[in-house]
CSV table of C-alpha atoms in Angstrom, one decimal:
chain,number,residue,atom,x,y,z
A,90,UNK,CA,153.0,-32.0,-23.9
A,91,UNK,CA,150.5,-35.0,-23.8
A,92,UNK,CA,148.4,-35.2,-20.8
A,93,UNK,CA,149.3,-38.0,-18.5
A,94,UNK,CA,147.1,-39.5,-15.7
A,95,UNK,CA,148.0,-38.8,-12.0
A,96,UNK,CA,148.6,-41.6,-9.7
A,97,UNK,CA,147.2,-39.2,-6.9
A,98,UNK,CA,143.8,-40.3,-6.2
A,99,UNK,CA,141.1,-37.7,-7.1
A,100,UNK,CA,138.9,-38.6,-3.9
A,101,UNK,CA,139.8,-35.7,-1.4
A,102,UNK,CA,141.2,-36.7,2.0
A,103,UNK,CA,139.0,-34.8,4.4
A,104,UNK,CA,140.6,-32.7,7.2
A,105,UNK,CA,140.3,-33.6,10.8
A,106,UNK,CA,137.5,-31.1,11.3
A,107,UNK,CA,135.4,-32.8,8.5
A,108,UNK,CA,136.2,-36.2,9.8
A,109,UNK,CA,134.7,-35.1,13.2
A,110,UNK,CA,131.5,-34.2,11.9
A,111,UNK,CA,128.7,-37.1,11.9
A,112,UNK,CA,126.4,-37.1,9.1
A,113,UNK,CA,123.0,-36.0,10.1
A,114,UNK,CA,121.1,-39.2,10.8
A,115,UNK,CA,117.8,-37.3,10.1
A,116,UNK,CA,118.8,-36.1,6.7
A,117,UNK,CA,119.9,-39.6,5.8
A,118,UNK,CA,116.5,-41.0,7.1
A,119,UNK,CA,114.5,-38.5,5.0
A,120,UNK,CA,116.1,-39.9,1.8
A,121,UNK,CA,115.2,-43.3,2.7
A,122,UNK,CA,111.7,-42.6,3.7
A,123,UNK,CA,110.5,-40.3,1.0
A,124,UNK,CA,108.2,-42.7,-0.6
A,125,UNK,CA,104.8,-41.1,-1.3
A,126,UNK,CA,102.8,-43.9,0.6
A,127,UNK,CA,104.7,-43.2,3.9
A,128,UNK,CA,103.1,-40.8,6.3
A,129,UNK,CA,106.1,-38.8,7.7
A,130,UNK,CA,106.5,-38.0,11.2
A,131,UNK,CA,110.3,-37.8,10.9
A,132,UNK,CA,110.9,-34.2,9.3
A,133,UNK,CA,110.9,-31.0,11.4
A,134,UNK,CA,109.5,-28.9,8.5
A,135,UNK,CA,106.8,-26.4,8.7
A,136,UNK,CA,103.7,-27.2,6.9
A,137,UNK,CA,103.7,-26.1,3.2
A,138,UNK,CA,100.2,-25.0,3.1
A,139,UNK,CA,100.7,-22.7,6.1
A,140,UNK,CA,103.5,-20.8,4.6
A,141,UNK,CA,102.1,-17.4,3.5
A,142,UNK,CA,103.2,-17.6,0.0
A,143,UNK,CA,101.0,-14.9,-1.6
A,144,UNK,CA,102.1,-12.4,0.8
A,145,UNK,CA,105.8,-13.3,0.4
A,146,UNK,CA,105.3,-12.8,-3.3
A,147,UNK,CA,103.9,-9.3,-2.9
A,148,UNK,CA,106.8,-8.3,-0.7
A,149,UNK,CA,109.2,-10.0,-3.0
A,150,UNK,CA,107.7,-7.8,-5.9
A,151,UNK,CA,107.9,-4.7,-3.8
A,152,UNK,CA,111.4,-5.1,-2.8
A,153,UNK,CA,112.4,-5.7,-6.4
A,154,UNK,CA,111.4,-2.0,-7.0
A,155,UNK,CA,114.6,-1.0,-5.2
A,156,UNK,CA,117.8,-1.8,-7.1
A,157,UNK,CA,119.7,-1.9,-3.8
A,158,UNK,CA,117.9,-5.0,-2.7
A,159,UNK,CA,120.0,-6.9,-5.4
A,160,UNK,CA,123.3,-5.5,-4.1
A,161,UNK,CA,125.8,-6.7,-1.7
A,162,UNK,CA,124.9,-5.4,1.9
A,163,UNK,CA,126.7,-5.3,5.3
A,164,UNK,CA,128.0,-8.5,6.8
A,165,UNK,CA,125.8,-7.9,10.0
A,166,UNK,CA,122.7,-7.6,7.8
A,167,UNK,CA,120.8,-4.7,6.2
A,168,UNK,CA,119.9,-1.9,8.5
A,169,UNK,CA,116.2,-2.5,7.9
A,170,UNK,CA,116.5,-6.3,8.7
A,171,UNK,CA,118.5,-5.6,12.0
A,172,UNK,CA,116.1,-2.9,13.1
A,173,UNK,CA,113.0,-5.2,12.4
A,174,UNK,CA,114.6,-8.1,14.2
A,175,UNK,CA,115.6,-5.7,17.0
A,176,UNK,CA,112.1,-4.5,17.3
A,177,UNK,CA,110.5,-8.1,17.3
A,178,UNK,CA,112.9,-9.3,19.9
A,179,UNK,CA,113.0,-6.2,22.1
A,180,UNK,CA,116.7,-5.6,21.9
A,181,UNK,CA,118.9,-2.8,20.4
A,182,UNK,CA,119.8,-3.2,16.5
A,183,UNK,CA,123.5,-3.2,17.6
A,184,UNK,CA,122.7,-6.5,19.4
A,185,UNK,CA,121.6,-8.2,16.2
A,186,UNK,CA,123.4,-10.1,13.5
A,187,UNK,CA,121.3,-11.4,10.7
A,188,UNK,CA,122.5,-14.7,9.2
A,189,UNK,CA,121.6,-17.2,6.5
A,190,UNK,CA,119.3,-19.2,8.8
A,191,UNK,CA,119.8,-19.8,12.4
A,192,UNK,CA,121.9,-22.9,11.6
A,193,UNK,CA,124.7,-20.5,10.2
A,194,UNK,CA,124.4,-18.4,13.4
A,195,UNK,CA,125.3,-21.5,15.2
A,196,UNK,CA,128.1,-22.5,13.1
A,197,UNK,CA,129.7,-19.0,13.1
A,198,UNK,CA,129.3,-18.8,17.0
A,199,UNK,CA,131.1,-22.2,17.2
A,200,UNK,CA,133.9,-20.9,15.0
A,201,UNK,CA,134.2,-17.6,16.9
A,202,UNK,CA,134.0,-18.9,20.5
A,203,UNK,CA,135.4,-22.4,20.7
A,204,UNK,CA,138.9,-23.7,20.1
A,205,UNK,CA,139.8,-27.4,19.7
A,206,UNK,CA,139.3,-29.3,22.9
A,207,UNK,CA,137.3,-26.6,24.5
A,208,UNK,CA,134.4,-28.2,26.5
A,209,UNK,CA,131.0,-27.5,25.1
A,210,UNK,CA,127.9,-28.7,27.0
A,211,UNK,CA,124.7,-29.8,24.9
A,212,UNK,CA,121.3,-31.3,25.8
A,213,UNK,CA,121.0,-35.1,25.7
A,214,UNK,CA,119.2,-35.6,23.5
A,215,UNK,CA,120.7,-33.0,21.3
A,216,UNK,CA,119.6,-30.8,18.4
A,217,UNK,CA,121.5,-32.5,15.8
A,218,UNK,CA,122.5,-29.3,14.1
A,219,UNK,CA,124.3,-28.1,17.3
A,220,UNK,CA,126.4,-31.3,17.6
A,221,UNK,CA,127.6,-31.1,14.2
A,222,UNK,CA,128.7,-27.3,14.5
A,223,UNK,CA,130.6,-28.1,17.5
A,224,UNK,CA,132.0,-31.2,16.1
A,225,UNK,CA,133.2,-29.0,13.2
A,226,UNK,CA,135.5,-27.0,15.6
A,227,UNK,CA,136.6,-30.2,17.4
A,228,UNK,CA,135.1,-29.3,20.7
A,229,UNK,CA,134.9,-31.6,23.6
A,230,UNK,CA,131.2,-32.2,23.6
A,231,UNK,CA,129.4,-33.4,26.8
A,232,UNK,CA,125.8,-34.3,27.0
A,233,UNK,CA,123.7,-32.9,29.9
A,234,UNK,CA,120.6,-34.9,30.4
A,235,UNK,CA,117.2,-33.2,29.4
A,236,UNK,CA,114.4,-33.4,32.1
A,237,UNK,CA,110.8,-32.8,31.7
A,238,UNK,CA,111.6,-29.3,33.2
A,239,UNK,CA,114.4,-28.8,30.7
A,240,UNK,CA,118.1,-28.9,30.8
A,241,UNK,CA,119.5,-30.3,34.1
A,242,UNK,CA,121.0,-27.3,35.7
A,243,UNK,CA,121.7,-29.0,39.1
A,244,UNK,CA,123.8,-31.5,37.6
A,245,UNK,CA,125.7,-28.8,35.4
A,246,UNK,CA,126.3,-27.0,38.7
A,247,UNK,CA,127.9,-30.0,40.2
A,248,UNK,CA,130.0,-30.6,37.3
A,249,UNK,CA,131.3,-27.0,37.5
A,250,UNK,CA,132.0,-27.3,41.2
A,251,UNK,CA,133.9,-30.3,40.4
A,252,UNK,CA,136.1,-28.4,38.0
A,253,UNK,CA,134.5,-28.5,34.5
A,254,UNK,CA,134.9,-25.3,32.7
A,255,UNK,CA,132.6,-25.2,29.6
A,256,UNK,CA,133.2,-22.5,27.1
A,257,UNK,CA,129.8,-22.8,25.8
A,258,UNK,CA,126.5,-24.4,27.0
A,259,UNK,CA,123.9,-24.9,24.2
A,260,UNK,CA,120.3,-25.6,24.9
A,261,UNK,CA,116.9,-25.4,23.0
A,262,UNK,CA,115.1,-24.2,26.0
A,263,UNK,CA,111.6,-23.6,24.4
A,264,UNK,CA,109.9,-26.6,22.7
A,265,UNK,CA,112.9,-28.6,22.5
A,266,UNK,CA,114.1,-30.4,19.5
A,267,UNK,CA,113.7,-33.3,19.8
A,268,UNK,CA,112.4,-33.6,23.4
A,269,UNK,CA,109.4,-31.3,23.0
A,270,UNK,CA,109.7,-30.0,26.6
A,271,UNK,CA,110.3,-26.3,27.7
A,272,UNK,CA,112.6,-25.3,30.5
A,273,UNK,CA,110.8,-23.7,33.3
A,274,UNK,CA,111.8,-20.2,34.8
A,275,UNK,CA,113.8,-21.4,37.5
A,276,UNK,CA,116.0,-23.3,35.3
A,277,UNK,CA,116.4,-20.5,33.0
A,278,UNK,CA,117.6,-18.1,35.9
A,279,UNK,CA,119.8,-20.9,37.3
A,280,UNK,CA,121.5,-21.5,33.9
A,281,UNK,CA,122.2,-17.8,33.5
A,282,UNK,CA,123.6,-17.4,37.1
A,283,UNK,CA,125.9,-20.4,36.4
A,284,UNK,CA,127.2,-18.6,33.2
A,285,UNK,CA,127.9,-15.6,35.3
A,286,UNK,CA,129.6,-17.5,38.0
A,287,UNK,CA,131.7,-19.8,35.9
A,288,UNK,CA,132.3,-17.8,32.8
A,289,UNK,CA,130.6,-19.6,30.0
A,290,UNK,CA,128.4,-18.7,27.3
A,291,UNK,CA,124.8,-19.8,27.1
A,292,UNK,CA,123.4,-20.3,23.7
A,293,UNK,CA,119.7,-20.1,23.8
A,294,UNK,CA,118.5,-21.6,20.5
A,295,UNK,CA,115.0,-20.7,19.9
A,296,UNK,CA,113.6,-21.1,16.4
A,297,UNK,CA,110.2,-22.4,17.8
A,298,UNK,CA,109.4,-20.0,20.6
A,299,UNK,CA,106.5,-18.1,18.7
A,300,UNK,CA,104.7,-21.4,18.0
A,301,UNK,CA,103.1,-21.5,21.5
A,302,UNK,CA,99.6,-23.1,21.6
A,303,UNK,CA,99.3,-23.7,25.3
A,304,UNK,CA,100.7,-22.4,28.6
A,305,UNK,CA,102.6,-19.2,29.4
A,306,UNK,CA,105.8,-18.2,27.8
A,307,UNK,CA,108.7,-18.0,30.5
A,308,UNK,CA,110.8,-15.4,28.5
A,309,UNK,CA,114.2,-15.6,27.1
A,310,UNK,CA,117.1,-16.7,29.2
A,311,UNK,CA,118.8,-13.6,28.3
A,312,UNK,CA,116.6,-11.5,30.7
A,313,UNK,CA,118.3,-13.4,33.5
A,314,UNK,CA,122.1,-12.6,32.7
A,315,UNK,CA,124.5,-11.0,30.3
A,316,UNK,CA,126.3,-14.0,29.2
A,317,UNK,CA,123.5,-15.3,27.0
A,318,UNK,CA,123.5,-15.4,23.0
A,319,UNK,CA,119.8,-16.0,21.6
A,320,UNK,CA,119.4,-17.6,18.2
A,321,UNK,CA,116.1,-16.8,16.1
A,322,UNK,CA,114.7,-17.7,12.7
A,323,UNK,CA,112.0,-16.7,10.2
A,324,UNK,CA,111.9,-20.2,8.9
A,325,UNK,CA,109.3,-21.6,11.2
A,326,UNK,CA,107.0,-18.6,11.3
A,327,UNK,CA,107.4,-17.4,7.5
A,328,UNK,CA,109.3,-19.7,5.3
A,329,UNK,CA,112.6,-21.8,5.3
A,330,UNK,CA,113.2,-20.5,1.7
A,331,UNK,CA,113.9,-17.0,3.0
A,332,UNK,CA,117.0,-18.4,4.8
A,333,UNK,CA,116.9,-15.6,7.4
A,334,UNK,CA,118.0,-16.2,10.9
A,335,UNK,CA,119.7,-14.0,13.5
A,336,UNK,CA,121.7,-14.1,16.7
A,337,UNK,CA,121.3,-11.5,19.6
A,338,UNK,CA,124.3,-10.9,21.8
A,339,UNK,CA,126.4,-8.1,23.3
A,340,UNK,CA,127.8,-5.9,20.5
A,341,UNK,CA,131.5,-7.2,21.2
A,342,UNK,CA,130.3,-10.8,20.4
A,343,UNK,CA,128.2,-9.4,17.3
A,344,UNK,CA,131.5,-7.8,16.0
A,345,UNK,CA,133.6,-11.0,16.5
A,346,UNK,CA,131.0,-13.1,14.8
A,347,UNK,CA,130.7,-10.6,12.0
A,348,UNK,CA,134.5,-10.9,11.3
A,349,UNK,CA,134.2,-14.6,11.2
A,350,UNK,CA,131.2,-14.4,8.8
A,351,UNK,CA,133.2,-12.3,6.4
A,352,UNK,CA,135.2,-15.4,5.6
A,353,UNK,CA,132.2,-17.6,5.1
A,354,UNK,CA,129.8,-15.7,2.7
A,355,UNK,CA,130.6,-11.8,3.1
A,356,UNK,CA,126.8,-11.2,3.6
A,357,UNK,CA,123.3,-12.6,3.4
A,358,UNK,CA,120.8,-11.8,0.8
A,359,UNK,CA,119.5,-8.3,0.6
A,360,UNK,CA,116.4,-9.3,-1.0
A,361,UNK,CA,115.2,-11.9,1.5
A,362,UNK,CA,116.3,-9.7,4.3
A,363,UNK,CA,114.3,-6.9,2.9
A,364,UNK,CA,111.1,-9.2,2.6
A,365,UNK,CA,111.6,-10.5,6.1
A,366,UNK,CA,111.9,-7.1,7.5
A,367,UNK,CA,108.8,-5.9,5.9
A,368,UNK,CA,106.9,-8.9,7.2
A,369,UNK,CA,108.3,-8.6,10.8
A,370,UNK,CA,107.3,-4.8,10.8
A,371,UNK,CA,103.7,-5.6,9.9
A,372,UNK,CA,103.0,-6.5,13.5
A,373,UNK,CA,99.2,-6.9,13.0
A,374,UNK,CA,99.4,-9.0,10.0
A,375,UNK,CA,102.3,-11.1,11.8
A,376,UNK,CA,100.5,-11.6,15.0
A,377,UNK,CA,97.2,-12.9,13.2
A,378,UNK,CA,99.3,-15.2,11.0
A,379,UNK,CA,101.3,-16.6,14.0
A,380,UNK,CA,98.0,-17.1,15.8
A,381,UNK,CA,96.9,-19.2,12.7
A,382,UNK,CA,100.0,-21.2,12.9
A,383,UNK,CA,99.7,-21.9,16.7
A,384,UNK,CA,96.0,-23.0,16.3
A,385,UNK,CA,96.8,-25.3,13.6
A,386,UNK,CA,100.0,-26.9,15.2
A,387,UNK,CA,98.0,-27.2,18.4
A,388,UNK,CA,95.3,-29.1,16.7
A,389,UNK,CA,97.8,-31.4,15.0
A,390,UNK,CA,99.6,-32.1,18.4
A,391,UNK,CA,96.6,-32.9,20.2
A,392,UNK,CA,95.6,-35.4,17.4
A,393,UNK,CA,98.8,-37.0,17.4
A,394,UNK,CA,99.5,-37.3,21.1
A,395,UNK,CA,95.9,-38.4,21.7
A,396,UNK,CA,96.1,-41.0,19.1
A,397,UNK,CA,99.5,-42.4,20.3
A,398,UNK,CA,98.0,-42.7,23.8
A,399,UNK,CA,95.4,-44.8,22.4
A,400,UNK,CA,97.7,-46.9,19.7
A,401,UNK,CA,100.9,-47.3,21.8
A,402,UNK,CA,101.4,-49.8,24.6
A,403,UNK,CA,100.0,-48.6,28.1
A,404,UNK,CA,103.7,-48.2,29.4
A,405,UNK,CA,104.8,-45.7,26.6
A,406,UNK,CA,105.7,-42.3,27.7
A,407,UNK,CA,104.5,-39.6,25.4
A,408,UNK,CA,105.6,-35.8,25.6
A,409,UNK,CA,102.6,-33.5,25.4
A,410,UNK,CA,104.1,-30.4,23.9
A,411,UNK,CA,103.0,-26.8,24.7
A,412,UNK,CA,104.3,-25.7,21.2
A,413,UNK,CA,106.7,-26.2,18.5
A,414,UNK,CA,106.7,-29.2,16.3
A,415,UNK,CA,107.8,-32.2,18.2
A,416,UNK,CA,107.0,-34.9,20.6
A,417,UNK,CA,109.3,-37.3,22.3
A,418,UNK,CA,108.1,-41.0,22.9
A,419,UNK,CA,109.7,-43.6,24.9
A,420,UNK,CA,108.5,-47.4,24.7
A,421,UNK,CA,110.3,-49.5,27.2
A,422,UNK,CA,111.9,-52.7,25.5
A,423,UNK,CA,111.6,-51.2,22.1
A,424,UNK,CA,114.5,-51.2,19.7
A,425,UNK,CA,113.5,-47.9,17.9
A,426,UNK,CA,116.2,-48.3,15.2
A,427,UNK,CA,114.9,-51.8,14.2
A,428,UNK,CA,111.5,-50.7,14.5
A,429,UNK,CA,111.9,-48.0,11.9
A,430,UNK,CA,112.2,-50.7,9.2
A,431,UNK,CA,109.0,-52.2,10.3
A,432,UNK,CA,107.4,-48.9,10.4
A,433,UNK,CA,108.5,-48.1,6.8
A,434,UNK,CA,106.7,-51.3,5.8
A,435,UNK,CA,103.6,-50.2,7.6
A,436,UNK,CA,103.7,-46.8,6.1
A,437,UNK,CA,105.1,-44.5,8.6
A,438,UNK,CA,108.3,-42.9,9.5
A,439,UNK,CA,110.0,-41.4,12.6
A,440,UNK,CA,113.4,-40.7,13.8
A,441,UNK,CA,115.0,-43.3,16.1
A,442,UNK,CA,116.4,-41.8,19.5
A,443,UNK,CA,119.9,-42.9,19.0
A,444,UNK,CA,120.2,-40.2,16.2
A,445,UNK,CA,119.9,-37.6,19.0
A,446,UNK,CA,122.0,-39.3,21.7
A,447,UNK,CA,125.2,-37.9,23.1
A,448,UNK,CA,126.0,-40.2,26.1
A,449,UNK,CA,122.7,-41.5,27.1
A,450,UNK,CA,121.2,-44.7,25.8
A,451,UNK,CA,118.1,-43.6,23.9
A,452,UNK,CA,117.5,-46.8,22.0
A,453,UNK,CA,114.0,-47.1,23.1
A,454,UNK,CA,112.9,-43.7,22.2
A,455,UNK,CA,111.8,-42.0,19.2
A,456,UNK,CA,110.8,-38.4,17.9
A,457,UNK,CA,107.6,-37.7,16.1
A,458,UNK,CA,106.7,-34.4,14.3
A,459,UNK,CA,103.1,-33.5,13.8
A,460,UNK,CA,103.8,-30.3,11.9
A,461,UNK,CA,103.3,-31.4,8.3
A,462,UNK,CA,100.3,-33.7,8.5
A,463,UNK,CA,96.7,-32.7,9.0
A,464,UNK,CA,94.9,-34.4,12.0
A,465,UNK,CA,93.1,-37.2,10.1
A,466,UNK,CA,96.5,-38.3,8.6
A,467,UNK,CA,98.2,-37.9,12.1
A,468,UNK,CA,95.6,-40.5,13.5
A,469,UNK,CA,96.4,-42.8,10.7
A,470,UNK,CA,100.0,-42.4,11.2
A,471,UNK,CA,99.8,-43.3,14.8
A,472,UNK,CA,97.7,-46.4,14.1
A,473,UNK,CA,100.5,-47.6,11.8
A,474,UNK,CA,103.2,-46.6,14.2
A,475,UNK,CA,101.2,-48.7,16.9
A,476,UNK,CA,101.1,-51.8,14.7
A,477,UNK,CA,104.9,-51.3,14.0
A,478,UNK,CA,105.8,-50.9,17.7
A,479,UNK,CA,103.6,-54.1,18.5
A,480,UNK,CA,105.4,-56.0,15.8
A,481,UNK,CA,108.9,-55.0,17.0
A,482,UNK,CA,108.4,-55.3,20.5
A,483,UNK,CA,106.9,-58.7,20.2
A,484,UNK,CA,109.9,-59.9,18.1
A,485,UNK,CA,112.4,-58.6,20.7
A,486,UNK,CA,110.5,-60.2,23.5
A,487,UNK,CA,110.3,-63.7,21.5
């Protein structure tokens, strides 16, 4: 029979779940500001020159000597990877599920734990990947304001006393993305107690925890209670291309997420899990490598924050992080979204605050990352940003 053209449009009609997911403003922004003349403060990528490429290459070659590393593996991860992560995190191997990056862990958890309409509480400003994961399962997302001491657990307790029953509370408690702050020990303990009292799960999303260059580590939230799921990642300390993340949870949760994972990709890469396990197991090398990362990121953070305090208006509020990759800036009277256009002309990029907003007005805020640029370039970027802010705020005032 001759082929006849269909009158049905070829453009797919997105499902309700797909329609509920907002595009990542950060990914959209990176596509716009990828010009080589722009100094990028927008991305959250680790510094390429600090990735241990030669050591990874040696481990890849060694792993390829075993044909099993090219085979399928268990949905929960290879035995070697689960054992290495367990030792690294101080938990039992049965509490570990290895995933294709920690974002997959978050997506799998959302599917495993949340039904459409369930209340999920997130930081406000929010890690964008968390919002997308919970939007995908059509959760009722509520934004809990972030404070200089971390998530506002006092307000969360008032909400719960007034009848709110979250299914999940997600937070980046250590070196917050985008806020740059770290939750203190009292808030961590309080959050875990609230979870035990009101029956929700805490998701402690912790990809940056090893990147501490100042202060004392308060420890994971899970040490305060049993209803805590921790997420971790090799991306920030080793290499994003390994695509190895993990979740730590009671075995019952691990088993549930493992079943969900089987409908997604069956299993992760035996090869990259083997490489990651070898690097995590070499604790002397790993500690020295991470110490080097922390020194480099600490120098970069000091360079950027110090320069911003000089270049931005006196009323600007600039977070001084103790680790991680980000600082959060508020400039009263600034329209950060409009300022981005001016900043691009000046040769610098950042992420406007509204990209991270859940319910709050963050129009005068912006996120900057110091991870990918060296100190001298960060000082130049701060100078360019200062000019852009002065131009933009002057226009608004006029």
